[in-house]
Amino acid sequence: MCLQQSTTAEHRKPLGRRSAAARSLAALFTGFCTLLTAFLPATTAAAATVQEVRLWRAPDHTRIVLDLDAPAEHRVIVLDSPRRVVLDVSDVVLRATVDELPLADTPIARVRAGVREGDDLRLVFDMKATVTPRSFALRANAQAGDRVVLDLYDDAPPADAPRKVARTDGRRDVVVAIDAGHGGEDPGALGPGRLREKDVVLAIARELHDHFEREPGFSPTLVRSGDYYVSLRGRRDLARKRQADLFVSIHADAFTRKEANGASVYALSTRGATSTTARYLAESENAADLIGGVRLADKDEMLAEVLADLSMTSTLDASLNMGASVLGEMDSVARLHKRQVEQAAFAVLKSPDIPSILVETGFISNPAEAHKLATASYRRQMAAAIFRGLRRWWRDHPPPGTLLAWQKENGVGRQYTIARGDTLSGIAQRFNVSVADLKSYNGLNGDRIMVGKTLKIPAS
């Protein structure tokens, strides 16, 4: 033990001939104490704390997240007879409970917590089924603290959603990939009253899915069907795996100023953002993986990204035009932030072969818009507007071999949703039919039409 050197008067004795040696010994002793003290914090520092343990179920895996107040080392062990997955976290104290984790519909039968080797946490997951565990640590950032993430992947993943499968008549449906942003441990932007973006956009995505499910010629698929996180690249990969013809990502983001308001539609930019807001929103959305976490296998390869960027231009025009159609329909429901499709480097839109747009349904940071987004009726209106815009564009530009292409070629089942500024004569000219035939086909007595109503288009 190092003692503090006394400085009282009774110890201040005159230095004799041997004082030089004494001073050398004192200096050596002081240096030893200084060195020892430097190491003491590392050996006696308080253990990190596990403040919360959270669990989410996804279609193909179960995610467990440990929120910590400092970084910690961990390892995973798989044991059989009985089946268990063991997570050891070094030098941490558990301040949360694991007894009330939502284990229904997961392969986990029970979770047990204990102390190992004095100051290490051991979590034991008793399994009902065989899984493949993958784990990683995430360092604290501006959006979230330090975390340890354990993903338990099912050995038998669920069947994929719709693909480009031909119908009995040989004409396939257009596959629509609907992506609800954020999810799981990533709540997205937060509005007044703890309104969470991930909940709002999932509700709108489900409404949009229902619209397309009822519409002949379309097969919708939800990229995220529940409250769990999918990485940005994972969302693109799921859309491609399901052979989607189009990708629409639904969001309700926030801005630094509460006054910011209005709905927007975005397409990818391979150069720069078209506005300060577009750049800010893209940076916010692209940071989602810092919160939700990514598997090591999800790291983008530089060559793949370069090739994707080079081939992006072939779908960019389709994305911009598709977005303009959606924007025109949203104008009848919400105030628009900008009247043209904006562009920014949104990572989730980087599918080189799939026309992709990102729809901002409003600013959840704006109290008035947050109030609207919190209501089911407004979310239904927003979903219907997005649906009308997408349906209109794809009916006008159907992929070869689809039911929509056959209908267009034969003038069958054509419909048009009236937008602001439309006239009967303009609609008739667009579809190459007479005004008289258009009125007769729809039972119209006059020239008055209403925004949002659907007209049936006769064969030309």
CSV table of C-alpha atoms in Angstrom, one decimal:
chain,number,residue,atom,x,y,z
A,1,MET,CA,0.0,0.0,0.0
A,2,CYS,CA,1.3,3.5,-0.9
A,3,LEU,CA,1.3,6.0,1.9
A,4,GLN,CA,1.1,9.8,1.3
A,5,GLN,CA,4.4,11.5,2.2
A,6,SER,CA,4.1,13.7,5.3
A,7,THR,CA,4.6,17.4,5.0
A,8,THR,CA,4.2,18.3,8.7
A,9,ALA,CA,6.9,20.4,10.4
A,10,GLU,CA,8.0,17.6,12.7
A,11,HIS,CA,9.1,15.5,9.7
A,12,ARG,CA,11.0,18.3,8.0
A,13,LYS,CA,14.5,17.4,9.3
A,14,PRO,CA,17.7,18.8,7.9
A,15,LEU,CA,19.3,16.9,5.1
A,16,GLY,CA,22.5,15.1,6.0
A,17,ARG,CA,25.2,13.6,3.9
A,18,ARG,CA,23.1,10.5,3.1
A,19,SER,CA,20.1,12.6,1.9
A,20,ALA,CA,20.9,12.0,-1.8
A,21,ALA,CA,20.4,8.3,-1.4
A,22,ALA,CA,17.3,8.9,0.6
A,23,ARG,CA,15.9,11.1,-2.1
A,24,SER,CA,16.6,8.5,-4.8
A,25,LEU,CA,14.8,5.9,-2.8
A,26,ALA,CA,11.9,8.2,-2.2
A,27,ALA,CA,11.7,9.0,-5.9
A,28,LEU,CA,11.7,5.3,-6.8
A,29,PHE,CA,9.0,4.6,-4.3
A,30,THR,CA,6.9,7.5,-5.6
A,31,GLY,CA,7.3,6.3,-9.2
A,32,PHE,CA,6.1,2.8,-8.2
A,33,CYS,CA,3.0,4.2,-6.5
A,34,THR,CA,2.2,6.3,-9.5
A,35,LEU,CA,2.5,3.3,-11.8
A,36,LEU,CA,0.4,1.2,-9.5
A,37,THR,CA,-2.3,3.8,-9.2
A,38,ALA,CA,-2.5,4.1,-13.1
A,39,PHE,CA,-3.5,0.4,-13.2
A,40,LEU,CA,-6.0,0.5,-10.4
A,41,PRO,CA,-8.9,2.0,-12.3
A,42,ALA,CA,-8.7,-0.8,-14.9
A,43,THR,CA,-8.8,-3.5,-12.2
A,44,THR,CA,-11.3,-2.0,-9.8
A,45,ALA,CA,-13.7,-0.1,-12.2
A,46,ALA,CA,-17.4,-0.9,-11.7
A,47,ALA,CA,-18.9,-3.5,-14.0
A,48,ALA,CA,-21.1,-2.4,-16.9
A,49,THR,CA,-24.8,-2.6,-16.4
A,50,VAL,CA,-27.4,-4.4,-18.6
A,51,GLN,CA,-30.2,-1.8,-18.3
A,52,GLU,CA,-32.8,-3.6,-20.4
A,53,VAL,CA,-33.3,-6.9,-22.3
A,54,ARG,CA,-35.6,-6.7,-25.3
A,55,LEU,CA,-36.9,-9.4,-27.7
A,56,TRP,CA,-38.5,-9.2,-31.2
A,57,ARG,CA,-39.8,-12.0,-33.4
A,58,ALA,CA,-39.3,-11.8,-37.2
A,59,PRO,CA,-40.5,-14.3,-39.8
A,60,ASP,CA,-37.2,-16.1,-39.9
A,61,HIS,CA,-35.4,-15.3,-36.6
A,62,THR,CA,-35.8,-14.1,-33.1
A,63,ARG,CA,-33.7,-11.1,-31.9
A,64,ILE,CA,-32.6,-10.5,-28.4
A,65,VAL,CA,-31.0,-7.1,-27.5
A,66,LEU,CA,-29.1,-6.2,-24.4
A,67,ASP,CA,-28.9,-2.5,-23.7
A,68,LEU,CA,-25.7,-1.6,-21.8
A,69,ASP,CA,-24.3,1.6,-20.3
A,70,ALA,CA,-20.8,0.6,-21.5
A,71,PRO,CA,-19.1,-1.8,-24.0
A,72,ALA,CA,-18.8,-5.4,-23.0
A,73,GLU,CA,-17.2,-8.6,-24.4
A,74,HIS,CA,-19.5,-11.6,-25.1
A,75,ARG,CA,-19.5,-15.1,-26.5
A,76,VAL,CA,-22.2,-17.6,-27.5
A,77,ILE,CA,-22.2,-21.4,-26.8
A,78,VAL,CA,-24.6,-23.9,-28.3
A,79,LEU,CA,-25.4,-27.0,-26.1
A,80,ASP,CA,-27.5,-30.1,-26.8
A,81,SER,CA,-29.4,-32.6,-24.7
A,82,PRO,CA,-31.3,-30.5,-23.9
A,83,ARG,CA,-31.0,-27.8,-26.6
A,84,ARG,CA,-29.7,-24.5,-25.2
A,85,VAL,CA,-28.1,-21.3,-26.4
A,86,VAL,CA,-25.8,-19.7,-23.9
A,87,LEU,CA,-24.8,-16.0,-24.0
A,88,ASP,CA,-22.0,-15.1,-21.7
A,89,VAL,CA,-21.3,-11.3,-21.2
A,90,SER,CA,-18.1,-10.4,-19.4
A,91,ASP,CA,-18.1,-8.1,-16.3
A,92,VAL,CA,-21.7,-6.9,-16.4
A,93,VAL,CA,-24.4,-6.6,-13.9
A,94,LEU,CA,-28.0,-7.5,-14.9
A,95,ARG,CA,-30.4,-4.7,-13.7
A,96,ALA,CA,-33.3,-5.8,-15.9
A,97,THR,CA,-35.7,-8.7,-15.8
A,98,VAL,CA,-35.9,-11.6,-18.3
A,99,ASP,CA,-39.0,-13.2,-16.8
A,100,GLU,CA,-41.5,-11.2,-18.9
A,101,LEU,CA,-40.0,-11.5,-22.3
A,102,PRO,CA,-42.6,-12.2,-25.0
A,103,LEU,CA,-41.6,-15.8,-25.9
A,104,ALA,CA,-44.9,-16.7,-27.7
A,105,ASP,CA,-44.3,-17.7,-31.3
A,106,THR,CA,-40.6,-18.0,-30.7
A,107,PRO,CA,-38.4,-21.2,-30.5
A,108,ILE,CA,-37.5,-20.2,-27.0
A,109,ALA,CA,-39.1,-22.1,-24.1
A,110,ARG,CA,-37.5,-20.3,-21.2
A,111,VAL,CA,-34.8,-17.7,-20.4
A,112,ARG,CA,-32.6,-18.1,-17.3
A,113,ALA,CA,-30.1,-15.6,-15.9
A,114,GLY,CA,-27.2,-16.2,-13.6
A,115,VAL,CA,-23.7,-15.1,-12.5
A,116,ARG,CA,-20.7,-16.9,-13.8
A,117,GLU,CA,-17.1,-16.7,-12.4
A,118,GLY,CA,-18.0,-13.9,-10.0
A,119,ASP,CA,-18.8,-11.0,-12.3
A,120,ASP,CA,-19.9,-12.4,-15.7
A,121,LEU,CA,-23.5,-12.6,-16.8
A,122,ARG,CA,-24.8,-15.8,-18.2
A,123,LEU,CA,-28.1,-16.0,-20.1
A,124,VAL,CA,-29.4,-19.5,-20.9
A,125,PHE,CA,-32.1,-19.8,-23.6
A,126,ASP,CA,-33.8,-23.2,-23.4
A,127,MET,CA,-34.9,-24.0,-26.9
A,128,LYS,CA,-37.9,-25.8,-28.4
A,129,ALA,CA,-36.4,-26.0,-31.8
A,130,THR,CA,-33.0,-26.0,-33.5
A,131,VAL,CA,-31.7,-22.5,-34.4
A,132,THR,CA,-28.5,-21.0,-35.7
A,133,PRO,CA,-27.2,-18.2,-33.4
A,134,ARG,CA,-25.4,-15.1,-34.7
A,135,SER,CA,-24.3,-12.3,-32.4
A,136,PHE,CA,-22.6,-9.0,-32.6
A,137,ALA,CA,-21.9,-5.9,-30.5
A,138,LEU,CA,-22.9,-2.4,-31.4
A,139,ARG,CA,-21.0,0.6,-30.0
A,140,ALA,CA,-22.9,3.6,-28.7
A,141,ASN,CA,-23.8,6.3,-31.2
A,142,ALA,CA,-26.0,9.5,-31.4
A,143,GLN,CA,-29.2,7.4,-31.7
A,144,ALA,CA,-28.6,4.5,-29.3
A,145,GLY,CA,-26.3,3.2,-26.5
A,146,ASP,CA,-24.0,0.2,-26.4
A,147,ARG,CA,-25.7,-3.1,-27.2
A,148,VAL,CA,-25.1,-6.8,-27.6
A,149,VAL,CA,-27.4,-8.4,-30.2
A,150,LEU,CA,-28.2,-12.1,-30.4
A,151,ASP,CA,-30.1,-13.4,-33.5
A,152,LEU,CA,-31.5,-16.9,-33.4
A,153,TYR,CA,-32.2,-18.0,-37.0
A,154,ASP,CA,-34.8,-20.7,-37.6
A,155,ASP,CA,-33.5,-23.8,-39.3
A,156,ALA,CA,-36.7,-23.9,-41.4
A,157,PRO,CA,-37.3,-20.4,-42.7
A,158,PRO,CA,-40.8,-19.5,-43.9
A,159,ALA,CA,-41.9,-19.8,-47.5
A,160,ASP,CA,-41.3,-16.6,-49.6
A,161,ALA,CA,-44.1,-14.3,-50.5
A,162,PRO,CA,-45.5,-13.9,-54.1
A,163,ARG,CA,-43.2,-14.2,-57.1
A,164,LYS,CA,-43.7,-13.5,-60.8
A,165,VAL,CA,-45.9,-16.6,-61.2
A,166,ALA,CA,-48.2,-16.9,-64.1
A,167,ARG,CA,-51.9,-17.2,-63.5
A,168,THR,CA,-54.1,-19.9,-64.9
A,169,ASP,CA,-54.7,-17.8,-68.0
A,170,GLY,CA,-50.9,-17.4,-68.5
A,171,ARG,CA,-50.8,-13.7,-67.5
A,172,ARG,CA,-48.9,-13.0,-64.3
A,173,ASP,CA,-49.6,-10.3,-61.7
A,174,VAL,CA,-47.4,-7.3,-61.0
A,175,VAL,CA,-45.6,-7.9,-57.7
A,176,VAL,CA,-45.6,-4.9,-55.3
A,177,ALA,CA,-43.1,-4.9,-52.5
A,178,ILE,CA,-44.4,-2.6,-49.7
A,179,ASP,CA,-41.8,-1.6,-47.1
A,180,ALA,CA,-42.8,-0.2,-43.7
A,181,GLY,CA,-39.7,1.7,-42.5
A,182,HIS,CA,-37.9,1.0,-39.2
A,183,GLY,CA,-39.3,-1.6,-36.8
A,184,GLY,CA,-38.2,-3.5,-33.7
A,185,GLU,CA,-35.5,-1.8,-31.7
A,186,ASP,CA,-35.6,1.1,-34.2
A,187,PRO,CA,-38.7,3.1,-33.5
A,188,GLY,CA,-37.9,5.7,-36.2
A,189,ALA,CA,-38.9,9.3,-35.6
A,190,LEU,CA,-40.9,10.1,-32.5
A,191,GLY,CA,-43.9,12.5,-32.4
A,192,PRO,CA,-46.0,14.1,-29.7
A,193,GLY,CA,-47.4,11.6,-27.2
A,194,ARG,CA,-44.7,9.1,-28.0
A,195,LEU,CA,-46.2,8.5,-31.4
A,196,ARG,CA,-43.7,6.2,-33.1
A,197,GLU,CA,-42.9,6.3,-36.8
A,198,LYS,CA,-42.6,2.5,-37.0
A,199,ASP,CA,-46.2,2.0,-35.9
A,200,VAL,CA,-47.7,4.6,-38.1
A,201,VAL,CA,-46.0,3.4,-41.3
A,202,LEU,CA,-46.8,-0.3,-40.6
A,203,ALA,CA,-50.5,0.6,-40.4
A,204,ILE,CA,-50.3,2.5,-43.7
A,205,ALA,CA,-48.3,-0.3,-45.3
A,206,ARG,CA,-51.0,-2.9,-44.2
A,207,GLU,CA,-53.8,-0.7,-45.7
A,208,LEU,CA,-51.8,-0.4,-48.9
A,209,HIS,CA,-51.3,-4.1,-49.0
A,210,ASP,CA,-55.1,-4.7,-48.6
A,211,HIS,CA,-55.8,-2.3,-51.5
A,212,PHE,CA,-53.5,-4.2,-53.9
A,213,GLU,CA,-54.8,-7.6,-52.6
A,214,ARG,CA,-58.3,-6.6,-53.7
A,215,GLU,CA,-57.1,-5.3,-57.1
A,216,PRO,CA,-56.9,-7.8,-60.0
A,217,GLY,CA,-53.5,-7.9,-61.7
A,218,PHE,CA,-51.5,-7.2,-58.6
A,219,SER,CA,-49.8,-9.3,-55.9
A,220,PRO,CA,-48.6,-7.4,-52.9
A,221,THR,CA,-46.0,-8.5,-50.4
A,222,LEU,CA,-45.0,-6.8,-47.1
A,223,VAL,CA,-41.2,-6.5,-46.5
A,224,ARG,CA,-41.9,-6.1,-42.8
A,225,SER,CA,-45.2,-7.6,-41.6
A,226,GLY,CA,-44.6,-7.0,-37.8
A,227,ASP,CA,-42.6,-5.1,-35.2
A,228,TYR,CA,-39.1,-6.3,-36.1
A,229,TYR,CA,-36.1,-4.7,-37.8
A,230,VAL,CA,-34.8,-5.5,-41.3
A,231,SER,CA,-31.5,-4.0,-42.5
A,232,LEU,CA,-31.6,-1.5,-45.3
A,233,ARG,CA,-29.9,-3.9,-47.7
A,234,GLY,CA,-32.0,-6.7,-46.4
A,235,ARG,CA,-35.2,-4.8,-47.5
A,236,ARG,CA,-33.8,-4.5,-51.0
A,237,ASP,CA,-32.7,-8.1,-51.1
A,238,LEU,CA,-36.2,-9.3,-49.9
A,239,ALA,CA,-37.8,-7.3,-52.7
A,240,ARG,CA,-35.5,-8.8,-55.3
A,241,LYS,CA,-35.9,-12.4,-53.8
A,242,ARG,CA,-39.6,-12.0,-54.2
A,243,GLN,CA,-39.1,-10.8,-57.8
A,244,ALA,CA,-40.9,-7.5,-57.2
A,245,ASP,CA,-41.8,-5.2,-60.1
A,246,LEU,CA,-41.8,-2.2,-57.8
A,247,PHE,CA,-40.7,-1.2,-54.4
A,248,VAL,CA,-42.4,1.5,-52.2
A,249,SER,CA,-41.0,2.4,-48.8
A,250,ILE,CA,-43.4,4.1,-46.4
A,251,HIS,CA,-42.1,6.7,-43.8
A,252,ALA,CA,-43.2,9.6,-41.6
A,253,ASP,CA,-40.0,11.3,-40.7
A,254,ALA,CA,-38.9,14.3,-38.6
A,255,PHE,CA,-37.0,17.4,-39.2
A,256,THR,CA,-35.0,19.7,-36.9
A,257,ARG,CA,-37.8,22.4,-37.1
A,258,LYS,CA,-41.3,21.5,-35.9
A,259,GLU,CA,-42.7,23.9,-38.6
A,260,ALA,CA,-41.6,21.6,-41.4
A,261,ASN,CA,-44.7,19.9,-42.9
A,262,GLY,CA,-46.1,18.2,-45.9
A,263,ALA,CA,-46.0,14.9,-47.7
A,264,SER,CA,-43.2,14.0,-50.1
A,265,VAL,CA,-42.1,11.4,-52.6
A,266,TYR,CA,-38.4,10.6,-53.1
A,267,ALA,CA,-36.4,8.7,-55.7
A,268,LEU,CA,-32.8,7.7,-55.6
A,269,SER,CA,-30.1,10.3,-56.6
A,270,THR,CA,-26.8,9.0,-57.9
A,271,ARG,CA,-25.3,12.5,-57.6
A,272,GLY,CA,-26.6,14.8,-54.9
A,273,ALA,CA,-29.7,15.7,-52.9
A,274,THR,CA,-32.2,18.0,-54.5
A,275,SER,CA,-32.8,20.0,-51.3
A,276,THR,CA,-31.5,20.4,-47.7
A,277,THR,CA,-34.5,18.5,-46.4
A,278,ALA,CA,-33.9,15.6,-48.9
A,279,ARG,CA,-30.3,15.4,-47.7
A,280,TYR,CA,-31.2,15.5,-44.1
A,281,LEU,CA,-33.9,12.8,-44.4
A,282,ALA,CA,-31.6,10.5,-46.4
A,283,GLU,CA,-28.9,10.8,-43.8
A,284,SER,CA,-31.5,10.1,-41.1
A,285,GLU,CA,-32.9,7.0,-42.8
A,286,ASN,CA,-29.5,5.7,-43.8
A,287,ALA,CA,-28.4,5.8,-40.1
A,288,ALA,CA,-31.2,3.3,-39.3
A,289,ASP,CA,-28.7,0.4,-39.4
A,290,LEU,CA,-26.8,2.0,-36.6
A,291,ILE,CA,-29.9,1.6,-34.4
A,292,GLY,CA,-31.3,-1.6,-35.7
A,293,GLY,CA,-28.0,-3.3,-36.2
A,294,VAL,CA,-26.7,-5.3,-39.1
A,295,ARG,CA,-25.4,-8.8,-39.3
A,296,LEU,CA,-21.8,-9.2,-40.4
A,297,ALA,CA,-22.9,-11.0,-43.5
A,298,ASP,CA,-24.8,-7.9,-44.5
A,299,LYS,CA,-21.7,-5.7,-45.1
A,300,ASP,CA,-21.9,-4.3,-48.6
A,301,GLU,CA,-19.2,-5.3,-51.0
A,302,MET,CA,-17.7,-2.3,-52.8
A,303,LEU,CA,-17.8,-4.0,-56.2
A,304,ALA,CA,-21.4,-4.9,-55.8
A,305,GLU,CA,-22.3,-1.3,-54.8
A,306,VAL,CA,-20.4,0.1,-57.8
A,307,LEU,CA,-22.2,-2.2,-60.2
A,308,ALA,CA,-25.5,-1.4,-58.7
A,309,ASP,CA,-24.9,2.3,-59.0
A,310,LEU,CA,-23.9,1.9,-62.7
A,311,SER,CA,-27.1,0.0,-63.6
A,312,MET,CA,-29.4,2.2,-61.5
A,313,THR,CA,-30.0,4.7,-64.3
A,314,SER,CA,-32.1,2.1,-66.2
A,315,THR,CA,-34.8,2.2,-63.5
A,316,LEU,CA,-34.4,5.8,-62.3
A,317,ASP,CA,-36.7,7.3,-65.0
A,318,ALA,CA,-39.4,4.8,-64.1
A,319,SER,CA,-39.0,5.6,-60.4
A,320,LEU,CA,-39.3,9.3,-61.0
A,321,ASN,CA,-42.5,9.0,-63.2
A,322,MET,CA,-44.0,6.5,-60.8
A,323,GLY,CA,-43.3,8.8,-57.9
A,324,ALA,CA,-44.9,11.7,-59.8
A,325,SER,CA,-48.1,9.7,-60.2
A,326,VAL,CA,-48.2,9.0,-56.5
A,327,LEU,CA,-47.5,12.6,-55.7
A,328,GLY,CA,-50.4,13.7,-57.8
A,329,GLU,CA,-52.8,11.5,-55.9
A,330,MET,CA,-51.4,12.5,-52.5
A,331,ASP,CA,-52.2,16.1,-53.4
A,332,SER,CA,-55.9,15.4,-52.8
A,333,VAL,CA,-55.2,14.1,-49.3
A,334,ALA,CA,-52.3,16.1,-47.8
A,335,ARG,CA,-50.4,19.3,-48.2
A,336,LEU,CA,-47.3,18.6,-50.3
A,337,HIS,CA,-43.9,19.6,-49.0
A,338,LYS,CA,-42.6,19.8,-52.6
A,339,ARG,CA,-44.7,19.4,-55.8
A,340,GLN,CA,-42.1,17.4,-57.6
A,341,VAL,CA,-40.4,14.2,-56.8
A,342,GLU,CA,-37.2,14.9,-54.9
A,343,GLN,CA,-34.0,12.9,-55.0
A,344,ALA,CA,-31.4,11.8,-52.4
A,345,ALA,CA,-29.1,8.9,-51.7
A,346,PHE,CA,-31.5,6.7,-49.8
A,347,ALA,CA,-29.7,3.4,-49.3
A,348,VAL,CA,-33.0,1.5,-49.2
A,349,LEU,CA,-33.8,2.6,-52.8
A,350,LYS,CA,-30.6,1.2,-54.4
A,351,SER,CA,-32.2,-1.7,-56.2
A,352,PRO,CA,-30.7,-1.6,-59.7
A,353,ASP,CA,-33.5,-3.5,-61.4
A,354,ILE,CA,-36.6,-2.4,-59.5
A,355,PRO,CA,-38.3,1.0,-59.8
A,356,SER,CA,-38.3,2.3,-56.2
A,357,ILE,CA,-39.7,5.2,-54.3
A,358,LEU,CA,-39.8,6.4,-50.7
A,359,VAL,CA,-43.0,8.1,-49.6
A,360,GLU,CA,-42.9,10.5,-46.6
A,361,THR,CA,-46.5,10.6,-45.5
A,362,GLY,CA,-45.9,13.7,-43.4
A,363,PHE,CA,-43.6,15.1,-40.7
A,364,ILE,CA,-44.3,13.3,-37.4
A,365,SER,CA,-42.3,16.1,-35.7
A,366,ASN,CA,-45.0,18.6,-36.7
A,367,PRO,CA,-47.8,18.5,-34.1
A,368,ALA,CA,-50.6,19.0,-36.6
A,369,GLU,CA,-49.4,16.3,-39.0
A,370,ALA,CA,-48.6,14.0,-36.1
A,371,HIS,CA,-52.2,14.3,-34.9
A,372,LYS,CA,-53.5,13.3,-38.4
A,373,LEU,CA,-51.0,10.4,-38.7
A,374,ALA,CA,-52.2,9.1,-35.4
A,375,THR,CA,-55.8,8.6,-36.7
A,376,ALA,CA,-56.8,5.5,-38.6
A,377,SER,CA,-59.0,7.5,-41.0
A,378,TYR,CA,-56.1,9.6,-42.2
A,379,ARG,CA,-53.8,6.6,-42.6
A,380,ARG,CA,-56.5,4.9,-44.7
A,381,GLN,CA,-56.8,8.1,-46.9
A,382,MET,CA,-53.0,8.2,-47.3
A,383,ALA,CA,-52.8,4.5,-48.3
A,384,ALA,CA,-55.6,4.9,-50.8
A,385,ALA,CA,-53.8,7.8,-52.4
A,386,ILE,CA,-50.6,5.9,-52.7
A,387,PHE,CA,-52.5,3.0,-54.2
A,388,ARG,CA,-54.2,5.1,-56.8
A,389,GLY,CA,-51.0,6.7,-57.9
A,390,LEU,CA,-49.2,3.3,-58.3
A,391,ARG,CA,-52.1,1.6,-59.9
A,392,ARG,CA,-52.5,4.4,-62.5
A,393,TRP,CA,-48.9,4.4,-63.5
A,394,TRP,CA,-48.6,0.6,-63.7
A,395,ARG,CA,-51.8,0.3,-65.8
A,396,ASP,CA,-50.3,2.8,-68.2
A,397,HIS,CA,-46.9,1.1,-68.2
A,398,PRO,CA,-47.5,-2.6,-67.6
A,399,PRO,CA,-44.7,-5.2,-67.8
A,400,PRO,CA,-44.9,-7.6,-70.7
A,401,GLY,CA,-46.7,-10.9,-69.9
A,402,THR,CA,-48.8,-9.4,-67.2
A,403,LEU,CA,-52.6,-9.3,-66.9
A,404,LEU,CA,-52.3,-5.5,-66.9
A,405,ALA,CA,-50.5,-5.6,-70.3
A,406,TRP,CA,-53.2,-7.9,-71.7
A,407,GLN,CA,-55.9,-5.6,-70.4
A,408,LYS,CA,-54.3,-2.5,-72.0
A,409,GLU,CA,-53.8,-4.2,-75.3
A,410,ASN,CA,-57.4,-5.3,-75.4
A,411,GLY,CA,-58.9,-2.2,-73.7
A,412,VAL,CA,-60.4,-4.4,-71.0
A,413,GLY,CA,-60.8,-3.4,-67.4
A,414,ARG,CA,-59.3,0.0,-67.8
A,415,GLN,CA,-60.0,2.5,-65.0
A,416,TYR,CA,-58.9,6.0,-64.2
A,417,THR,CA,-59.0,7.8,-60.8
A,418,ILE,CA,-59.8,11.5,-61.3
A,419,ALA,CA,-57.1,13.9,-60.0
A,420,ARG,CA,-57.2,17.6,-59.4
A,421,GLY,CA,-57.2,19.6,-62.6
A,422,ASP,CA,-58.7,16.7,-64.7
A,423,THR,CA,-61.5,17.3,-67.3
A,424,LEU,CA,-63.6,14.8,-69.2
A,425,SER,CA,-62.2,16.0,-72.5
A,426,GLY,CA,-58.6,15.7,-71.2
A,427,ILE,CA,-59.2,12.1,-69.9
A,428,ALA,CA,-61.0,11.1,-73.2
A,429,GLN,CA,-58.0,12.4,-75.2
A,430,ARG,CA,-55.5,10.6,-72.9
A,431,PHE,CA,-57.2,7.2,-73.5
A,432,ASN,CA,-58.1,7.9,-77.2
A,433,VAL,CA,-61.9,7.7,-76.7
A,434,SER,CA,-64.7,10.1,-77.3
A,435,VAL,CA,-66.2,12.2,-74.5
A,436,ALA,CA,-69.7,10.8,-75.4
A,437,ASP,CA,-68.5,7.2,-75.0
A,438,LEU,CA,-66.8,8.0,-71.8
A,439,LYS,CA,-69.9,9.6,-70.3
A,440,SER,CA,-72.2,6.8,-71.6
A,441,TYR,CA,-69.9,4.1,-70.3
A,442,ASN,CA,-70.0,5.7,-66.8
A,443,GLY,CA,-73.6,6.8,-66.8
A,444,LEU,CA,-72.7,10.5,-66.6
A,445,ASN,CA,-75.3,13.1,-67.5
A,446,GLY,CA,-73.1,16.2,-67.4
A,447,ASP,CA,-69.5,17.2,-67.6
A,448,ARG,CA,-69.0,17.5,-63.8
A,449,ILE,CA,-66.5,15.1,-62.3
A,450,MET,CA,-65.2,14.7,-58.7
A,451,VAL,CA,-61.6,14.3,-57.6
A,452,GLY,CA,-61.0,10.8,-56.2
A,453,LYS,CA,-63.8,9.1,-58.2
A,454,THR,CA,-62.9,6.2,-60.6
A,455,LEU,CA,-64.0,6.2,-64.2
A,456,LYS,CA,-64.2,3.1,-66.3
A,457,ILE,CA,-62.5,3.5,-69.7
A,458,PRO,CA,-64.3,2.0,-72.7
A,459,ALA,CA,-62.3,0.2,-75.4
A,460,SER,CA,-60.9,2.6,-78.0
